[in-house]
Amino acid sequence: MNPTVTDKRLGPILAKVRQGSRLSKEDGICIYQTQDLIGLGMIANLARSVRHGKKAYYVYNQHLNYTNICKNRCRFCAYARDRKESGAYAWSMEEIEQYVMERIDEPVDELHIVGGLNETLGFDYFIDLLKTVKRIRPEATIKAFTCVEIDYLARLSGLGIEQTISLLKTAGLEMMPGGGAEVLNTRIHDLLFPKKIDHTRWIQIVKAVHNAGIKTNATMLYGHIETVEERVDHLITLRNIQDETDGFCAFIPLAFHSKNTRLSHLPPTTAMDDLKAVAAARLMLDNFDHIKAYWVMIGEPLAQVALSFGADDLDGTIIEEQITHTAGARSARGLTRDQMETMIRRAGFEPVQRDSFYNPKPVQAVE
Ligand code: V47
Ligand code: SF4
């Protein structure tokens, strides 16, 4: 592949990518500023194909959101409720069991479990939650709780971060999703999610989790009030953490959806924003193996295009996504394996069904 760029500022970035050299903060800013989307996409695709050729990963997963009651009430969140508000819920163990059992005949490999900070639930609830899911689905990986929940659980248990992680691990926690970092920046924290842990605490927790042998993903919520420089700083912070811990599996850019939030005046992200977010991640995060195009947030057609802009993973079948759909996402609630594989093949890539840690699953006939 021999990318040609029409924005001459992309030339030095292409040269660095060819040499395998690290991009600077200025390069990151240029990536977001360029109008040469095709040139940028070709450079990101070059970096992607060096690592993954034509492979595009997906997982058979199921989301479980145990409660939407949350004391943080971030301004960008349409999902959270106060305890007495209509639509507020917190699942009992019986309801969790019933929810997981409803899909027991499907070959689910990963349970993605997150929820709000609900002060009516004790620490034992979380241990029971992990044990219940593990008992019903012993073969699936439990990917649960963001650093925000870990901070909260450590306060609930009163045992400190390390011991809390150790208890959760013993109960079945195997991996953690991204989420909760939003944009690692004080200005944005104070304006949009002042009650949530700040970037210093998020970084401290993610490092403790990695040091305890638990891999996590990382995300960035973009398309609200953040500047280009703040986006690039966020990516560089993650890159520095990865240099230190090597604990991140994948990065997922999360496109902000404003419907039903206190930021509902903000317009949706454009295809240009979404593709640049993927390309910037692939190029700046040179020490991350996997960049996900989260089809739930950017829609299935653009997620297909994103595979040629640096993404190598489409997340998964999902089954009943709540958080983005409450904020107005119009993508499907879930996809079958057949739909995932067709989506990948029709974008010109080879589907690889994986587990949570990117080990390929033996090839199976698609139902
Ligand atoms: O932490 C909340 C974000 C995150 C909105 O690790 C919103 O594999 C857009 O982290 N519009 C949860 N985004 C989702 C998440 C995730 C998703 C898929 C895969 C993985 C993974 C992680 O969603 C939250 C927050 O950053 N979010 N509200 C909204 N209105
Ligand atoms: Fe609560 Fe998470 Fe929503 Fe913030 S984003 S209000 S922490 S559920």
Short mmCIF file of C-alpha atoms and ligand atoms in Angstrom, two decimals:
data_model
loop_
_atom_site.label_atom_id
_atom_site.label_comp_id
_atom_site.label_asym_id
_atom_site.label_seq_id
_atom_site.Cartn_x
_atom_site.Cartn_y
_atom_site.Cartn_z
CA MET A 1 0.00 0.00 0.00
CA ASN A 2 1.33 3.42 -0.95
CA PRO A 3 -0.82 6.14 0.62
CA THR A 4 -0.87 9.52 -1.09
CA VAL A 5 -1.85 12.59 0.89
CA THR A 6 -3.19 15.89 -0.39
CA ASP A 7 -2.63 17.73 2.93
CA LYS A 8 1.14 18.20 2.97
CA ARG A 9 1.10 18.33 6.79
CA LEU A 10 0.25 14.62 6.75
CA GLY A 11 3.51 13.80 4.90
CA PRO A 12 5.72 13.74 8.03
CA ILE A 13 3.07 11.69 9.85
CA LEU A 14 3.06 9.12 7.06
CA ALA A 15 6.88 9.02 7.20
CA LYS A 16 6.81 8.41 10.96
CA VAL A 17 4.22 5.66 10.62
CA ARG A 18 6.33 3.96 7.93
CA GLN A 19 9.38 4.09 10.23
CA GLY A 20 7.39 2.98 13.27
CA SER A 21 8.20 6.25 15.10
CA ARG A 22 5.97 7.70 17.79
CA LEU A 23 3.70 10.62 16.86
CA SER A 24 3.86 13.87 18.83
CA LYS A 25 1.12 16.01 20.34
CA GLU A 26 1.39 18.33 17.29
CA ASP A 27 0.90 15.34 14.98
CA GLY A 28 -2.23 14.43 16.94
CA ILE A 29 -3.61 17.94 16.55
CA CYS A 30 -2.88 17.84 12.81
CA ILE A 31 -4.74 14.51 12.53
CA TYR A 32 -7.86 16.10 14.00
CA GLN A 33 -7.50 19.31 11.98
CA THR A 34 -6.86 17.88 8.53
CA GLN A 35 -9.60 17.93 5.90
CA ASP A 36 -7.75 15.22 3.97
CA LEU A 37 -9.87 12.42 5.40
CA ILE A 38 -8.92 9.96 2.67
CA GLY A 39 -5.18 10.60 3.14
CA LEU A 40 -5.58 10.22 6.91
CA GLY A 41 -7.60 7.02 6.47
CA MET A 42 -4.91 5.51 4.25
CA ILE A 43 -2.21 6.22 6.84
CA ALA A 44 -4.33 4.75 9.65
CA ASN A 45 -5.15 1.75 7.46
CA LEU A 46 -1.43 1.22 6.86
CA ALA A 47 -0.81 1.08 10.64
CA ARG A 48 -3.82 -1.20 11.06
CA SER A 49 -2.78 -3.66 8.37
CA VAL A 50 0.75 -3.98 9.76
CA ARG A 51 -0.78 -5.38 12.97
CA HIS A 52 -3.86 -7.18 11.73
CA GLY A 53 -3.79 -7.61 7.93
CA LYS A 54 -7.39 -8.04 6.82
CA LYS A 55 -8.63 -9.49 10.12
CA ALA A 56 -11.56 -7.82 11.88
CA TYR A 57 -12.54 -9.10 15.30
CA TYR A 58 -15.85 -9.44 17.10
CA VAL A 59 -17.07 -11.18 20.24
CA TYR A 60 -20.34 -12.90 21.11
CA ASN A 61 -21.27 -10.81 24.12
CA GLN A 62 -24.19 -9.77 26.27
CA HIS A 63 -24.58 -6.53 28.22
CA LEU A 64 -25.99 -6.57 31.73
CA ASN A 65 -26.78 -3.22 33.38
CA TYR A 66 -27.70 -4.16 36.96
CA THR A 67 -29.00 -0.73 38.04
CA ASN A 68 -29.61 2.68 36.52
CA ILE A 69 -29.80 4.43 39.90
CA CYS A 70 -26.74 6.62 40.17
CA LYS A 71 -25.70 9.34 42.56
CA ASN A 72 -23.26 10.96 40.12
CA ARG A 73 -25.73 12.26 37.54
CA CYS A 74 -23.15 13.23 34.90
CA ARG A 75 -24.51 15.88 32.55
CA PHE A 76 -23.95 13.72 29.45
CA CYS A 77 -25.78 10.65 30.78
CA ALA A 78 -29.35 9.81 29.76
CA TYR A 79 -29.31 6.45 31.48
CA ALA A 80 -29.05 7.33 35.17
CA ARG A 81 -32.06 7.91 37.46
CA ASP A 82 -32.59 9.04 41.02
CA ARG A 83 -33.96 6.37 43.35
CA LYS A 84 -37.55 7.62 43.38
CA GLU A 85 -37.65 8.66 39.71
CA SER A 86 -39.89 6.80 37.28
CA GLY A 87 -38.00 4.10 35.41
CA ALA A 88 -35.42 3.64 38.20
CA TYR A 89 -34.44 0.01 38.79
CA ALA A 90 -32.00 -2.23 40.60
CA TRP A 91 -32.07 -5.91 39.76
CA SER A 92 -32.27 -8.53 42.47
CA MET A 93 -30.13 -11.68 42.17
CA GLU A 94 -33.25 -13.51 40.95
CA GLU A 95 -33.74 -10.95 38.19
CA ILE A 96 -30.07 -11.15 37.22
CA GLU A 97 -30.29 -14.92 37.09
CA GLN A 98 -33.45 -14.74 34.99
CA TYR A 99 -31.86 -12.23 32.59
CA VAL A 100 -28.79 -14.40 32.00
CA MET A 101 -30.90 -17.57 31.75
CA GLU A 102 -33.06 -16.06 29.00
CA ARG A 103 -30.09 -16.37 26.60
CA ILE A 104 -28.56 -19.52 28.01
CA ASP A 105 -28.92 -21.37 24.70
CA GLU A 106 -26.79 -18.80 22.90
CA PRO A 107 -22.98 -19.18 22.76
CA VAL A 108 -22.21 -16.03 24.79
CA ASP A 109 -18.46 -15.67 25.45
CA GLU A 110 -18.44 -12.40 27.37
CA LEU A 111 -20.73 -10.66 29.85
CA HIS A 112 -20.21 -6.90 29.91
CA ILE A 113 -21.56 -5.79 33.30
CA VAL A 114 -21.79 -2.14 34.41
CA GLY A 115 -24.23 0.01 36.36
CA GLY A 116 -24.76 3.26 38.25
CA LEU A 117 -23.52 4.12 41.74
CA ASN A 118 -26.55 2.98 43.70
CA GLU A 119 -26.22 3.64 47.43
CA THR A 120 -28.83 1.05 48.37
CA LEU A 121 -26.59 -1.84 47.24
CA GLY A 122 -24.01 -3.19 49.67
CA PHE A 123 -20.60 -4.63 48.79
CA ASP A 124 -21.98 -8.18 49.12
CA TYR A 125 -24.39 -7.46 46.25
CA PHE A 126 -21.43 -7.11 43.87
CA ILE A 127 -19.77 -10.29 45.08
CA ASP A 128 -23.10 -12.13 44.68
CA LEU A 129 -23.59 -10.62 41.24
CA LEU A 130 -20.24 -11.93 40.01
CA LYS A 131 -20.72 -15.35 41.61
CA THR A 132 -24.27 -15.69 40.25
CA VAL A 133 -23.26 -14.88 36.69
CA LYS A 134 -20.19 -17.12 36.89
CA ARG A 135 -22.28 -20.01 38.22
CA ILE A 136 -24.73 -19.76 35.33
CA ARG A 137 -22.14 -19.01 32.65
CA PRO A 138 -18.87 -20.59 33.87
CA GLU A 139 -17.34 -20.59 30.37
CA ALA A 140 -17.95 -16.87 29.64
CA THR A 141 -15.54 -14.10 30.64
CA ILE A 142 -16.92 -11.58 33.11
CA LYS A 143 -15.87 -8.11 31.96
CA ALA A 144 -17.31 -5.89 34.64
CA PHE A 145 -17.16 -2.51 36.36
CA THR A 146 -15.35 0.66 35.31
CA CYS A 147 -12.71 2.38 37.44
CA VAL A 148 -15.53 4.60 38.71
CA GLU A 149 -17.32 1.57 40.15
CA ILE A 150 -14.05 0.15 41.54
CA ASP A 151 -13.41 3.41 43.41
CA TYR A 152 -16.98 3.26 44.75
CA LEU A 153 -16.70 -0.41 45.74
CA ALA A 154 -13.42 0.24 47.55
CA ARG A 155 -15.18 2.93 49.58
CA LEU A 156 -18.14 0.59 50.23
CA SER A 157 -15.95 -2.28 51.35
CA GLY A 158 -13.65 0.02 53.33
CA LEU A 159 -10.81 -2.29 52.35
CA GLY A 160 -8.80 -0.16 49.93
CA ILE A 161 -8.32 -0.64 46.21
CA GLU A 162 -5.95 -3.62 46.17
CA GLN A 163 -7.96 -5.80 48.52
CA THR A 164 -11.25 -4.84 46.89
CA ILE A 165 -9.92 -5.87 43.48
CA SER A 166 -8.63 -9.10 44.95
CA LEU A 167 -12.08 -9.97 46.40
CA LEU A 168 -13.81 -9.13 43.12
CA LYS A 169 -11.28 -11.26 41.25
CA THR A 170 -11.90 -14.22 43.53
CA ALA A 171 -15.66 -13.82 42.96
CA GLY A 172 -15.24 -14.00 39.16
CA LEU A 173 -14.06 -10.64 37.80
CA GLU A 174 -11.69 -11.35 34.89
CA MET A 175 -11.52 -8.17 32.90
CA MET A 176 -12.80 -4.59 32.99
CA PRO A 177 -14.40 -2.50 30.25
CA GLY A 178 -13.30 1.02 29.41
CA GLY A 179 -15.68 3.78 30.36
CA GLY A 180 -15.69 6.26 33.16
CA ALA A 181 -12.58 8.15 32.04
CA GLU A 182 -14.65 10.30 29.64
CA VAL A 183 -11.93 12.88 28.89
CA LEU A 184 -9.04 12.87 31.36
CA ASN A 185 -9.10 16.60 31.97
CA THR A 186 -9.97 18.81 34.96
CA ARG A 187 -11.92 21.44 32.99
CA ILE A 188 -14.23 18.88 31.43
CA HIS A 189 -14.55 16.94 34.67
CA ASP A 190 -15.67 20.04 36.56
CA LEU A 191 -18.17 21.05 33.88
CA LEU A 192 -19.67 17.72 32.89
CA PHE A 193 -19.13 15.12 35.60
CA PRO A 194 -18.06 16.89 38.80
CA LYS A 195 -19.29 14.11 41.12
CA LYS A 196 -17.41 11.38 39.34
CA ILE A 197 -13.77 10.54 40.18
CA ASP A 198 -11.32 12.87 38.47
CA HIS A 199 -8.50 11.92 36.13
CA THR A 200 -5.89 11.59 38.89
CA ARG A 201 -7.98 8.98 40.70
CA TRP A 202 -8.95 7.22 37.45
CA ILE A 203 -5.28 6.85 36.52
CA GLN A 204 -4.38 5.62 40.02
CA ILE A 205 -7.14 2.98 39.89
CA VAL A 206 -6.48 1.77 36.36
CA LYS A 207 -2.81 1.25 37.23
CA ALA A 208 -3.75 -0.66 40.40
CA VAL A 209 -6.12 -2.86 38.36
CA HIS A 210 -3.44 -3.58 35.75
CA ASN A 211 -0.90 -4.31 38.49
CA ALA A 212 -3.37 -6.81 39.97
CA GLY A 213 -3.23 -8.70 36.66
CA ILE A 214 -6.60 -7.55 35.31
CA LYS A 215 -6.68 -6.23 31.76
CA THR A 216 -8.98 -3.34 30.93
CA ASN A 217 -10.11 -1.38 27.92
CA ALA A 218 -9.96 2.40 27.65
CA THR A 219 -12.39 4.87 26.09
CA MET A 220 -12.79 8.53 25.25
CA LEU A 221 -16.19 10.23 25.12
CA TYR A 222 -15.97 12.79 22.31
CA GLY A 223 -18.29 15.20 20.54
CA HIS A 224 -19.40 17.42 23.46
CA ILE A 225 -17.37 20.36 24.82
CA GLU A 226 -13.86 18.98 24.50
CA THR A 227 -11.20 20.70 22.36
CA VAL A 228 -8.90 18.97 19.91
CA GLU A 229 -5.97 19.56 22.25
CA GLU A 230 -7.86 17.93 25.14
CA ARG A 231 -8.57 14.88 22.96
CA VAL A 232 -4.91 14.53 22.03
CA ASP A 233 -3.80 14.95 25.65
CA HIS A 234 -6.24 12.19 26.64
CA LEU A 235 -4.75 9.81 24.06
CA ILE A 236 -1.20 10.64 25.16
CA THR A 237 -2.10 10.03 28.82
CA LEU A 238 -3.45 6.59 27.89
CA ARG A 239 -0.35 5.87 25.80
CA ASN A 240 1.88 6.74 28.77
CA ILE A 241 -0.10 4.46 31.09
CA GLN A 242 0.14 1.65 28.54
CA ASP A 243 3.93 2.12 28.33
CA GLU A 244 4.04 1.58 32.07
CA THR A 245 1.54 -1.25 32.61
CA ASP A 246 0.75 -2.88 29.24
CA GLY A 247 -2.68 -3.52 30.75
CA PHE A 248 -5.00 -2.14 28.06
CA CYS A 249 -6.48 -4.53 25.50
CA ALA A 250 -8.45 -2.11 23.34
CA PHE A 251 -9.36 1.53 22.94
CA ILE A 252 -12.91 2.55 22.06
CA PRO A 253 -13.81 6.08 20.95
CA LEU A 254 -17.35 6.78 22.22
CA ALA A 255 -19.41 9.22 20.13
CA PHE A 256 -21.56 11.43 22.34
CA HIS A 257 -25.36 11.10 21.93
CA SER A 258 -27.18 14.07 23.42
CA LYS A 259 -30.87 13.09 23.39
CA ASN A 260 -32.47 13.00 26.87
CA THR A 261 -29.32 14.50 28.45
CA ARG A 262 -28.68 17.95 29.93
CA LEU A 263 -26.61 18.64 26.80
CA SER A 264 -29.46 17.92 24.39
CA HIS A 265 -28.76 21.16 22.50
CA LEU A 266 -25.51 19.65 21.15
CA PRO A 267 -25.63 18.21 17.62
CA PRO A 268 -24.66 14.62 16.88
CA THR A 269 -21.11 13.84 15.82
CA THR A 270 -20.52 13.74 12.07
CA ALA A 271 -19.11 10.83 10.06
CA MET A 272 -15.97 12.95 9.68
CA ASP A 273 -15.63 13.25 13.50
CA ASP A 274 -16.22 9.53 13.98
CA LEU A 275 -13.69 8.40 11.38
CA LYS A 276 -11.08 10.86 12.63
CA ALA A 277 -11.60 9.56 16.18
CA VAL A 278 -10.81 6.04 15.00
CA ALA A 279 -7.84 7.09 12.84
CA ALA A 280 -6.39 9.31 15.60
CA ALA A 281 -6.63 6.44 18.07
CA ARG A 282 -4.90 4.00 15.72
CA LEU A 283 -2.08 6.44 14.98
CA MET A 284 -1.51 7.99 18.41
CA LEU A 285 -1.99 4.79 20.44
CA ASP A 286 0.94 2.94 18.88
CA ASN A 287 1.13 0.61 21.91
CA PHE A 288 -2.53 -0.52 21.77
CA ASP A 289 -3.19 -3.62 19.71
CA HIS A 290 -6.88 -3.07 19.22
CA ILE A 291 -9.05 -0.12 18.23
CA LYS A 292 -12.78 -0.73 18.32
CA ALA A 293 -15.37 0.89 16.10
CA TYR A 294 -18.38 0.64 18.40
CA TRP A 295 -21.21 0.10 15.93
CA VAL A 296 -23.82 0.83 18.59
CA MET A 297 -22.69 4.45 18.76
CA ILE A 298 -21.67 5.21 15.17
CA GLY A 299 -24.11 2.91 13.40
CA GLU A 300 -23.42 -0.27 11.46
CA PRO A 301 -22.63 1.32 8.04
CA LEU A 302 -20.02 3.75 9.39
CA ALA A 303 -18.50 1.03 11.58
CA GLN A 304 -17.87 -0.90 8.34
CA VAL A 305 -16.04 2.11 6.87
CA ALA A 306 -14.10 2.55 10.13
CA LEU A 307 -12.45 -0.84 9.48
CA SER A 308 -10.55 0.95 6.67
CA PHE A 309 -9.71 3.91 8.95
CA GLY A 310 -7.73 2.03 11.59
CA ALA A 311 -10.30 -0.05 13.49
CA ASP A 312 -9.75 -3.81 13.73
CA ASP A 313 -12.65 -4.69 16.02
CA LEU A 314 -16.41 -4.13 15.96
CA ASP A 315 -17.05 -5.08 19.62
CA GLY A 316 -19.80 -7.66 19.51
CA THR A 317 -23.29 -8.93 19.13
CA ILE A 318 -24.11 -6.91 22.31
CA ILE A 319 -27.72 -8.00 22.88
CA GLU A 320 -29.81 -5.28 24.47
CA GLU A 321 -27.59 -2.21 24.78
CA GLN A 322 -29.15 0.39 27.08
CA ILE A 323 -26.82 3.34 27.74
CA THR A 324 -26.54 4.75 24.21
CA HIS A 325 -30.05 3.83 23.16
CA THR A 326 -31.49 5.84 26.07
CA ALA A 327 -29.48 8.76 24.65
CA GLY A 328 -31.01 8.36 21.19
CA ALA A 329 -28.82 5.84 19.29
CA ARG A 330 -30.68 4.44 16.29
CA SER A 331 -28.49 1.39 15.71
CA ALA A 332 -29.81 -2.13 16.33
CA ARG A 333 -30.20 -3.36 19.95
CA GLY A 334 -28.14 -6.40 19.10
CA LEU A 335 -26.83 -8.33 16.10
CA THR A 336 -26.53 -12.03 15.34
CA ARG A 337 -23.19 -13.69 14.53
CA ASP A 338 -24.35 -13.98 10.97
CA GLN A 339 -25.04 -10.23 10.79
CA MET A 340 -21.65 -9.41 12.38
CA GLU A 341 -19.80 -11.64 9.92
CA THR A 342 -21.72 -10.36 6.92
CA MET A 343 -21.08 -6.77 8.00
CA ILE A 344 -17.32 -7.46 8.20
CA ARG A 345 -17.10 -9.44 4.92
CA ARG A 346 -19.06 -6.82 3.00
CA ALA A 347 -16.55 -4.20 4.20
CA GLY A 348 -13.76 -6.30 2.62
CA PHE A 349 -12.37 -7.86 5.82
CA GLU A 350 -12.09 -11.35 7.31
CA PRO A 351 -14.22 -11.89 10.42
CA VAL A 352 -12.49 -13.44 13.42
CA GLN A 353 -14.69 -14.39 16.32
CA ARG A 354 -12.66 -13.83 19.49
CA ASP A 355 -12.87 -14.14 23.24
CA SER A 356 -12.46 -11.14 25.57
CA PHE A 357 -8.66 -11.35 25.32
CA TYR A 358 -8.58 -11.50 21.51
CA ASN A 359 -7.85 -15.22 21.31
CA PRO A 360 -9.57 -16.42 18.12
CA LYS A 361 -12.39 -18.90 18.63
CA PRO A 362 -12.24 -22.09 16.58
CA VAL A 363 -14.18 -21.52 13.36
CA GLN A 364 -17.81 -22.52 13.84
CA ALA A 365 -20.69 -22.71 11.41
CA VAL A 366 -22.72 -19.53 11.59
CA GLU A 367 -26.32 -20.23 12.63
O1 V47 B 1 -18.72 5.29 30.70
C1 V47 B 1 -22.54 7.69 28.76
C2 V47 B 1 -20.43 6.63 27.86
C3 V47 B 1 -19.73 4.61 28.61
C4 V47 B 1 -23.31 8.56 26.95
O2 V47 B 1 -14.74 -1.65 27.14
C5 V47 B 1 -22.16 7.85 26.63
O3 V47 B 1 -15.38 -3.00 25.58
C6 V47 B 1 -22.37 8.41 24.43
O4 V47 B 1 -17.62 2.27 28.24
N1 V47 B 1 -23.48 9.14 24.67
C7 V47 B 1 -20.16 3.18 28.74
N2 V47 B 1 -21.68 7.77 25.38
C8 V47 B 1 -19.85 2.39 27.48
C9 V47 B 1 -18.46 1.85 27.48
C10 V47 B 1 -18.10 0.75 26.55
C11 V47 B 1 -18.91 0.48 25.47
C12 V47 B 1 -18.57 -0.57 24.62
C13 V47 B 1 -17.48 -1.35 24.86
C14 V47 B 1 -16.69 -1.07 25.96
C15 V47 B 1 -15.53 -1.95 26.25
C16 V47 B 1 -16.98 -0.01 26.81
O5 V47 B 1 -20.62 5.24 27.71
C17 V47 B 1 -19.78 5.49 29.82
C18 V47 B 1 -19.69 6.85 29.17
O6 V47 B 1 -18.36 7.15 28.85
N3 V47 B 1 -21.70 7.35 27.78
N4 V47 B 1 -23.54 8.44 28.27
C19 V47 B 1 -24.00 9.24 25.90
N5 V47 B 1 -25.06 9.96 26.15
FE1 SF4 B 2 -23.74 7.46 36.70
FE2 SF4 B 2 -22.10 6.46 34.84
FE3 SF4 B 2 -24.33 7.82 34.10
FE4 SF4 B 2 -22.27 9.13 35.23
S1 SF4 B 2 -22.23 8.03 33.23
S2 SF4 B 2 -24.45 9.34 35.77
S3 SF4 B 2 -21.47 7.59 36.68
S4 SF4 B 2 -24.28 5.86 35.20
#
